[in-house]
Coordinates of C-alpha atoms in Angstrom, one line a residue:
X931 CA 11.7 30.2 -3.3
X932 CA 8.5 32.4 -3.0
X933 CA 7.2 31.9 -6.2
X934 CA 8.0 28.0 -6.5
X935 CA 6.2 28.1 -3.0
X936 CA 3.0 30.1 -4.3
X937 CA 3.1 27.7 -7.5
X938 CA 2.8 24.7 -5.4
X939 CA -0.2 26.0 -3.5
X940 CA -1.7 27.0 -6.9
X941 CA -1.3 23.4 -8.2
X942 CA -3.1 22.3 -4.9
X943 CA -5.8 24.5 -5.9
X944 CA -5.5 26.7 -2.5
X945 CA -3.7 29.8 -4.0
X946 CA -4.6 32.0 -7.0
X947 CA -1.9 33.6 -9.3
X948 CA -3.1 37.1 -10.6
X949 CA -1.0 37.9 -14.1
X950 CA 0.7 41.5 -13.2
X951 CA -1.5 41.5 -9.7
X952 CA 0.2 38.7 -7.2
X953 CA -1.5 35.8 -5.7
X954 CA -5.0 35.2 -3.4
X955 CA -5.7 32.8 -1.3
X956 CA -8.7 30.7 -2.9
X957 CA -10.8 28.9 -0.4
X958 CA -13.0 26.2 -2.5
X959 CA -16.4 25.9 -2.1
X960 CA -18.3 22.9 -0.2
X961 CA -19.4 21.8 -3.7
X962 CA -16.1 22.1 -5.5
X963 CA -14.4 19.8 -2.1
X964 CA -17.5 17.1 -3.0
X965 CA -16.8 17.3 -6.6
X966 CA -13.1 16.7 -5.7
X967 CA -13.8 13.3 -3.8
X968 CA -16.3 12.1 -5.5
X969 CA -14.2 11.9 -8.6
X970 CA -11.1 10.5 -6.6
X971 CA -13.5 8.0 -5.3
X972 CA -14.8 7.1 -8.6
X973 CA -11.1 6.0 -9.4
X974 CA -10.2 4.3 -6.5
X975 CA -13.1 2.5 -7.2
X976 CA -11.9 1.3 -10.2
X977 CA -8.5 0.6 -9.0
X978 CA -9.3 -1.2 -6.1
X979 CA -11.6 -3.2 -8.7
X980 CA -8.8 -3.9 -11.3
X981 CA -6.2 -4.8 -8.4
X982 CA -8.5 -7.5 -6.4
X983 CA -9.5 -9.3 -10.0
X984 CA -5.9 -8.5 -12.0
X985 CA -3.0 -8.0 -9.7
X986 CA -0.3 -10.8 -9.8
X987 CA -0.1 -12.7 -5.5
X988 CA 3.1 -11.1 -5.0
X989 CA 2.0 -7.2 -5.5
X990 CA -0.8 -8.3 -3.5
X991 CA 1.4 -9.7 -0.7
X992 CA 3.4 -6.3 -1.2
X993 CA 0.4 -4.1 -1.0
X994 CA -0.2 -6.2 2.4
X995 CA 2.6 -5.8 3.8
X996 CA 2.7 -1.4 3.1
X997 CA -1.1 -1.9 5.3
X998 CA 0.3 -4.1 8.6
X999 CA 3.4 -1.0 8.5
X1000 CA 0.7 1.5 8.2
X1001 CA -0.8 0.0 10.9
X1002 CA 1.7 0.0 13.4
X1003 CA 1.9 3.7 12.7
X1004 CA -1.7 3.6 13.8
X1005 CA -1.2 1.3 16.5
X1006 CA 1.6 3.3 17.9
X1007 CA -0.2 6.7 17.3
X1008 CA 2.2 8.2 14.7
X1009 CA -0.3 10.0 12.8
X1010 CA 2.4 11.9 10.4
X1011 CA 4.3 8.5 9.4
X1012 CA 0.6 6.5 9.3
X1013 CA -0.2 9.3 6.8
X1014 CA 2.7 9.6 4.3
X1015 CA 2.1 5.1 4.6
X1016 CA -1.8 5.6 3.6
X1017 CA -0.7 8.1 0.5
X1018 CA 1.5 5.4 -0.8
X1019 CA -0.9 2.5 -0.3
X1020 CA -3.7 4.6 -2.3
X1021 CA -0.8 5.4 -5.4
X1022 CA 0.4 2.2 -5.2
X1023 CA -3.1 0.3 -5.8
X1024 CA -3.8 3.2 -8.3
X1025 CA -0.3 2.1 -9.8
X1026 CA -1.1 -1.7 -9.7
X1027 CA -3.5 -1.2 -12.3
X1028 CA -0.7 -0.3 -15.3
X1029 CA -3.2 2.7 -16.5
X1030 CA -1.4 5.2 -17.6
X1031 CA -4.8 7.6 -17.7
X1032 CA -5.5 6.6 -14.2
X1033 CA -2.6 7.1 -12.7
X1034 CA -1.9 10.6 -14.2
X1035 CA -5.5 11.9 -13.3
X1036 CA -5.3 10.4 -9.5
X1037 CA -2.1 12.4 -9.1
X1038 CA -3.4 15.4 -10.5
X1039 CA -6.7 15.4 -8.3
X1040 CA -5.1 14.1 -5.1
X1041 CA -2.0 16.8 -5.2
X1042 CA -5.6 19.3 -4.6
X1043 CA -6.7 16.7 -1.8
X1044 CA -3.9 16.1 0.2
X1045 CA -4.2 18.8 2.8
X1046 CA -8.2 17.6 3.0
X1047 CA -6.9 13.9 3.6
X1048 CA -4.4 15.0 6.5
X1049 CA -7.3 17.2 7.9
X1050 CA -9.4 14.9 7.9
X1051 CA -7.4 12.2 9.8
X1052 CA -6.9 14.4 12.9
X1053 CA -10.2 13.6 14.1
X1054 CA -9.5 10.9 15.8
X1055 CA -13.0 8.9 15.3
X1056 CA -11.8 9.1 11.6
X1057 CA -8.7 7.9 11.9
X1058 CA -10.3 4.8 13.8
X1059 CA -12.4 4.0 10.7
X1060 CA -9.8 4.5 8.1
X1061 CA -8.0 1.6 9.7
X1062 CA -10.6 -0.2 10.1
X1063 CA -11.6 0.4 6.7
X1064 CA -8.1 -0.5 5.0
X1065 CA -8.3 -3.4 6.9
X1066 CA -11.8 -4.8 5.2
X1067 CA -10.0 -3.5 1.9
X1068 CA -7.0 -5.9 2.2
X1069 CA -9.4 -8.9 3.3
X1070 CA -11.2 -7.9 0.0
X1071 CA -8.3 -7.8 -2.3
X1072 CA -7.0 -10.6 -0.9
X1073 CA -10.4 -12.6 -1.7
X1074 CA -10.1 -11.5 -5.1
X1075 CA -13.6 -9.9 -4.3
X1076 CA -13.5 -6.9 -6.6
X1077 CA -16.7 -5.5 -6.0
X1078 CA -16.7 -5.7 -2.1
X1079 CA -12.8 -4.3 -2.7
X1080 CA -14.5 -0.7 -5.1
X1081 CA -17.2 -0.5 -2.6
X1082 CA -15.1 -0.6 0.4
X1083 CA -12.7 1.8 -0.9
X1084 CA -15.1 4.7 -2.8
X1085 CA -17.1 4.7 0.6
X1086 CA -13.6 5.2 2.3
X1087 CA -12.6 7.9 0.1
X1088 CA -16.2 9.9 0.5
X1089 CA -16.2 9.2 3.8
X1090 CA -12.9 11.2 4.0
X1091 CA -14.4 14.0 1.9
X1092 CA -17.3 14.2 4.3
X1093 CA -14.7 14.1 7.4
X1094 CA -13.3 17.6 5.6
X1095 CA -16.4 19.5 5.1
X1096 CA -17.4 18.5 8.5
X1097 CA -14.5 20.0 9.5
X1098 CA -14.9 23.2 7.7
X1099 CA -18.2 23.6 8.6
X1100 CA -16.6 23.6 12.5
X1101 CA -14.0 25.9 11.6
X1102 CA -16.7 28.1 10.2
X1103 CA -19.2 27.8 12.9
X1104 CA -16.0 28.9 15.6
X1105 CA -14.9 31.6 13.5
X1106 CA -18.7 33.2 13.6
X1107 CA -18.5 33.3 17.5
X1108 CA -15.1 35.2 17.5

């Protein structure tokens, strides 16, 4: 169980495995985290383009209804369930676009960004715009507006990247005091 937990956390990028020497913890670096997002961004940008031009009414009314459960989560402050609800609207738009290529690299990246995402949603000013924010991207997607619909969801997804590092950069700052 030790080792399939340690290979886990070295698929999500936060553990190194040493050949003949163990494992280390690997804590990424400010750049690697921005390089991270931005890429994820890049395809959710794409995807949220390809889904508010191409997807057929009823995925759309589908994706719709995944958003007003996600946001009773919000509206009843169950940050765990609202979570888990916001991972599967982000794979199911990537999903709604029938790219193989996009579908496998957005799972790769966002097994590493998970942990970043759920950080980044305890600040509670956050998770007050990423609500607002999904919100803007459903009225988007439901437009058919697929530019407004990339925009609205890259600057989402950076905007959680930025959430992170701010919170490192706390975490940092406290531990220096100690």
């Amino acid at each position: 169980p030790i080792r399939e937990a340690l290979k886990v956390l070295a698929s999500e990028g936060l553990v190194e495995l040493l050949p003949n020497r163990g494992s280390r913890v690997i804590k990424p670096s400010r750049e690697a985290i921005q390089h991270l997002f931005s890429v994820i961004a890049a395809l959710e940008r794409l995807a949220a383009e390809i889904v508010a031009r191409d997807a057929p009414k009823e995925e759309i009314q589908a994706l719709s209804a995944l958003h007003e459960n996600m946001s009773l989560f919000f509206a009843n402050r169950q940050r765990e369930s609202y979570f888990a609800l916001n991972h599967r609207i982000h794979e199911t738009i990537i999903t709604m676009t029938r790219n193989p290529v996009l579908v496998q690299t957005h799972s790769e990246l966002m097994t590493r960004a998970r942990r970043p995402r759920f950080i980044a949603i305890t600040s509670e000013s956050r998770w007050q715009e990423s609500i607002k924010e999904h919100s803007l991207l459903m009225a988007a997607i439901e437009l058919r507006d697929s530019r407004i619909a990339g925009e609205i969801l890259h600057k989402h997804v950076l905007k959680t990247g930025e959430t992170y590092l701010e919170f490192l950069s706390s975490t940092e700052h406290d531990a220096t005091r100690e």
